[in-house]
Structures are given as C-alpha cells and as structure tokens.
Coordinates of C-alpha atoms in Angstrom, one line a residue:
M15 CA 0.1 -0.2 -0.1
K16 CA 1.4 3.4 -0.8
N17 CA 1.9 5.9 1.8
Q18 CA -0.7 8.6 2.8
S19 CA 1.2 11.3 1.0
A20 CA 0.7 9.6 -2.2
T21 CA -3.2 9.6 -2.1
Q22 CA -5.7 12.2 -3.0
V23 CA -9.1 12.8 -2.2
A24 CA -12.2 13.6 -4.1
I25 CA -15.4 15.1 -2.3
L26 CA -18.5 14.5 -4.2
G27 CA -22.3 15.1 -3.6
G28 CA -24.7 13.4 -5.9
G29 CA -28.0 12.8 -3.8
C30 CA -27.9 10.1 -1.1
F31 CA -24.4 9.5 0.0
W32 CA -25.3 5.5 0.5
C33 CA -25.5 5.4 -3.4
L34 CA -22.2 7.1 -4.2
E35 CA -20.4 5.2 -1.3
A36 CA -21.5 1.8 -2.6
V37 CA -20.4 2.4 -6.0
F38 CA -17.1 4.1 -5.3
L39 CA -16.2 1.2 -2.8
E40 CA -16.2 -1.1 -5.9
A41 CA -13.9 1.1 -7.9
R42 CA -10.4 0.5 -8.7
G43 CA -7.8 2.5 -6.7
V44 CA -10.1 3.8 -4.3
L45 CA -8.7 3.2 -0.9
K46 CA -11.6 4.5 1.5
V47 CA -14.8 6.3 0.9
E48 CA -16.7 8.0 4.1
C49 CA -20.1 9.4 3.9
G50 CA -20.3 13.0 5.4
Y51 CA -21.5 16.5 5.0
M52 CA -20.1 19.7 3.5
G53 CA -21.1 23.0 2.0
G54 CA -23.3 24.5 4.8
Q55 CA -23.2 26.8 7.9
E56 CA -24.0 24.2 10.7
E57 CA -21.1 22.9 12.7
Q58 CA -21.2 19.2 13.6
P59 CA -24.4 18.6 11.7
T60 CA -26.6 15.5 12.4
Y61 CA -28.2 13.5 9.6
E62 CA -31.6 14.6 11.0
Q63 CA -30.4 18.1 10.8
V64 CA -29.1 17.9 7.2
C65 CA -32.2 15.8 6.0
A66 CA -34.3 18.7 7.4
G67 CA -32.5 20.9 4.8
A68 CA -31.8 23.7 7.2
T69 CA -28.1 23.7 7.5
G70 CA -27.1 24.2 3.8
H71 CA -25.0 21.1 3.8
A72 CA -25.1 18.4 0.8
E73 CA -24.6 14.7 1.6
V74 CA -21.4 13.9 0.2
V75 CA -18.7 11.3 0.0
R76 CA -15.2 11.5 0.9
I77 CA -13.0 9.4 -1.6
V78 CA -9.2 8.6 -0.8
F79 CA -7.7 7.3 -3.8
D80 CA -4.4 6.1 -5.1
P81 CA -3.8 8.6 -8.5
D82 CA -1.5 5.7 -9.8
A83 CA -4.4 3.3 -10.2
V84 CA -7.4 5.6 -11.0
D85 CA -7.2 9.2 -11.8
Y86 CA -9.7 12.2 -10.6
R87 CA -11.2 12.3 -14.2
D88 CA -12.1 8.8 -14.0
L89 CA -13.8 9.2 -10.9
L90 CA -15.7 12.3 -12.1
E91 CA -17.0 10.0 -15.4
V92 CA -18.2 7.6 -12.7
F93 CA -19.9 10.2 -10.8
F94 CA -21.8 11.8 -13.9
T95 CA -22.7 8.1 -14.8
I96 CA -24.4 6.9 -11.6
H97 CA -26.6 10.3 -10.9
D98 CA -28.6 12.9 -12.8
P99 CA -26.7 16.0 -12.8
T100 CA -29.4 18.0 -14.4
T101 CA -31.8 18.0 -11.6
P102 CA -31.2 21.0 -9.3
N103 CA -31.6 19.9 -5.5
R104 CA -33.0 16.5 -6.4
Q105 CA -31.9 13.0 -7.1
G106 CA -35.2 10.8 -7.9
N107 CA -37.5 10.8 -4.9
D108 CA -34.9 12.8 -2.6
V109 CA -35.4 16.4 -2.9
G110 CA -33.8 19.3 -1.1
A111 CA -30.4 21.1 -1.3
Q112 CA -28.8 18.5 0.8
Y113 CA -29.3 16.1 -2.5
R114 CA -27.7 18.8 -5.0
S115 CA -25.0 17.7 -7.3
V116 CA -21.9 19.3 -6.3
I117 CA -18.1 18.7 -6.5
F118 CA -15.9 20.3 -3.7
V119 CA -12.5 20.8 -5.0
D120 CA -9.3 21.4 -3.1
S121 CA -7.0 22.5 -6.0
P122 CA -7.1 24.3 -9.0
E123 CA -6.2 21.1 -11.0
Q124 CA -9.3 19.7 -9.4
E125 CA -11.5 22.7 -10.3
A126 CA -10.1 22.7 -14.0
T127 CA -10.7 18.8 -14.5
A128 CA -14.0 19.2 -12.8
R129 CA -15.2 22.0 -15.4
Q130 CA -13.5 20.0 -18.4
V131 CA -15.7 17.0 -17.5
I132 CA -18.8 18.9 -17.0
A133 CA -18.2 20.4 -20.5
Q134 CA -17.7 16.9 -22.0
M135 CA -20.6 15.4 -20.3
A136 CA -23.1 18.3 -21.3
C137 CA -23.6 16.4 -25.0
V138 CA -24.6 13.3 -22.9
W139 CA -27.6 14.6 -21.2
D140 CA -30.9 16.1 -22.6
A141 CA -30.9 18.9 -20.2
P142 CA -28.2 21.4 -18.8
I143 CA -25.8 20.1 -16.1
V144 CA -26.5 21.8 -12.9
T145 CA -23.7 20.5 -10.9
E146 CA -21.7 22.9 -8.9
V147 CA -18.2 23.2 -8.5
Q148 CA -17.2 24.8 -5.0
P149 CA -14.0 25.0 -2.9
A150 CA -13.8 22.4 -0.4
S151 CA -14.8 23.6 3.0
T152 CA -15.0 22.0 6.4
W153 CA -15.9 17.9 6.1
Y154 CA -18.1 16.4 8.8
K155 CA -18.1 12.7 8.9
A156 CA -21.5 11.2 9.0
E157 CA -22.5 9.1 12.0
D158 CA -21.3 5.7 12.3
E159 CA -24.6 4.0 11.0
H160 CA -24.2 5.6 7.7
Q161 CA -21.0 4.3 6.9
N162 CA -20.9 1.1 4.5
Y163 CA -24.7 1.3 4.7
F164 CA -25.3 -0.8 1.5
S165 CA -23.1 -3.5 2.5
R166 CA -24.6 -3.8 5.9
N167 CA -28.3 -3.4 4.6
P168 CA -28.3 -4.8 1.0
L169 CA -32.1 -5.8 1.5
Q170 CA -33.5 -2.9 3.0
G171 CA -35.9 -1.2 0.9
Y172 CA -34.1 1.8 -0.3
C173 CA -30.7 0.0 -0.9
A174 CA -32.5 -2.9 -2.9
L175 CA -34.6 -0.5 -5.1
V176 CA -32.2 2.6 -5.5
V177 CA -28.6 1.7 -4.6
A178 CA -28.4 -1.8 -6.1
P179 CA -29.2 -0.7 -9.5
K180 CA -26.5 2.0 -9.3
V181 CA -23.9 -0.5 -8.3
S182 CA -25.0 -2.8 -11.0
K183 CA -24.7 0.2 -13.6
F184 CA -21.3 1.2 -12.4
L185 CA -20.2 -2.6 -12.8
A186 CA -21.9 -2.8 -16.2
T187 CA -20.4 0.4 -17.5
F188 CA -16.9 0.6 -16.0
G189 CA -16.4 -3.1 -14.9
G190 CA -13.5 -3.7 -17.7
R191 CA -11.9 -0.5 -17.0
L192 CA -12.4 0.9 -13.2
A193 CA -13.8 -2.0 -11.2

C-alpha cells in the first residue's frame, strides 16, 4: 500500500450518500470512502438536521484514492454516470439542497478537471448540467450508522431499489476499466 502522501481526495455530492459510497467502494484505486456533510453553515451537523434541509450542507462522500491506479477524471466520469446532474436539488424522490449535485475541489487542478468533465458530459444529457463546483470547506463525517450502509443493509428497501441498481450500472459500464 502506498503512503498517505501519495493519495488524493475527491469530495462529491450526488443525492443520497449511500448510493455514491456503494459505487465508489467498488472502484479500482479507491482506498477509502466515507459518508459525510459539506457546504453548509451548521457545525457538527447530524443526519436529521441535514435531511431537514436547514443546514445548507450536502450529503457527500469523501473518496481517498491512489492516483497511480485511478485518476480524478475517471472518478468524475463515474460520478456523472451514476446520478442525474441535471436536476437541481433532487435525485429521484430525494428532494432538497442536501441532495444537490456538487463537486467540492481542493486545488486549481481539480477545479479545471471538474469543469472540463462537466463540459464534456454536457452532450450526454438532454438537459443542462447543474452540478456546482465549489471550494472544499469543512468536512463533517456522518454518523457511524451511515458508513458502509449498503453493504450492511443490502435488503433494506431503499438499498434494494435505488442503491443496488446504481452499483450494477457502474459494474456494467466500467467493469472492464475501473472495477
């Protein structure tokens, strides 16, 4: 395993963090995925507060990856394949700013790559991409019960009906290249 200084971090929000976490845990080069919150004003927010929509935070995943095994651009391509970046503050039945499509960047290089990928993906979607690109701010890790949620609850209704199809789509689309 490479030393920590050789890793990079991507922070992405695209609806419920359980979906993103489950997919990115399957991706080659991903060393760790944590569910959490970013982009709001409330310090130490809880899941209940974020779901209520008053904190300004988005549900996000913090992905630690090995850039020698997978690059940031590849992670963004997966991101744009497994969620709908054209619906402001919504993913399926999940509605509110906490479910917005957002990329939190921590460098000019990440920002440039994010904007390039958004421009390239614009021709894939029938509506304009509304994904926000924002500077990373304070990261708040979600409660333990939200970590590895899909792997611990695969038969739970939301997991079976929403998360599992996204994991299947990832494996079918990227299996030969990134899984």
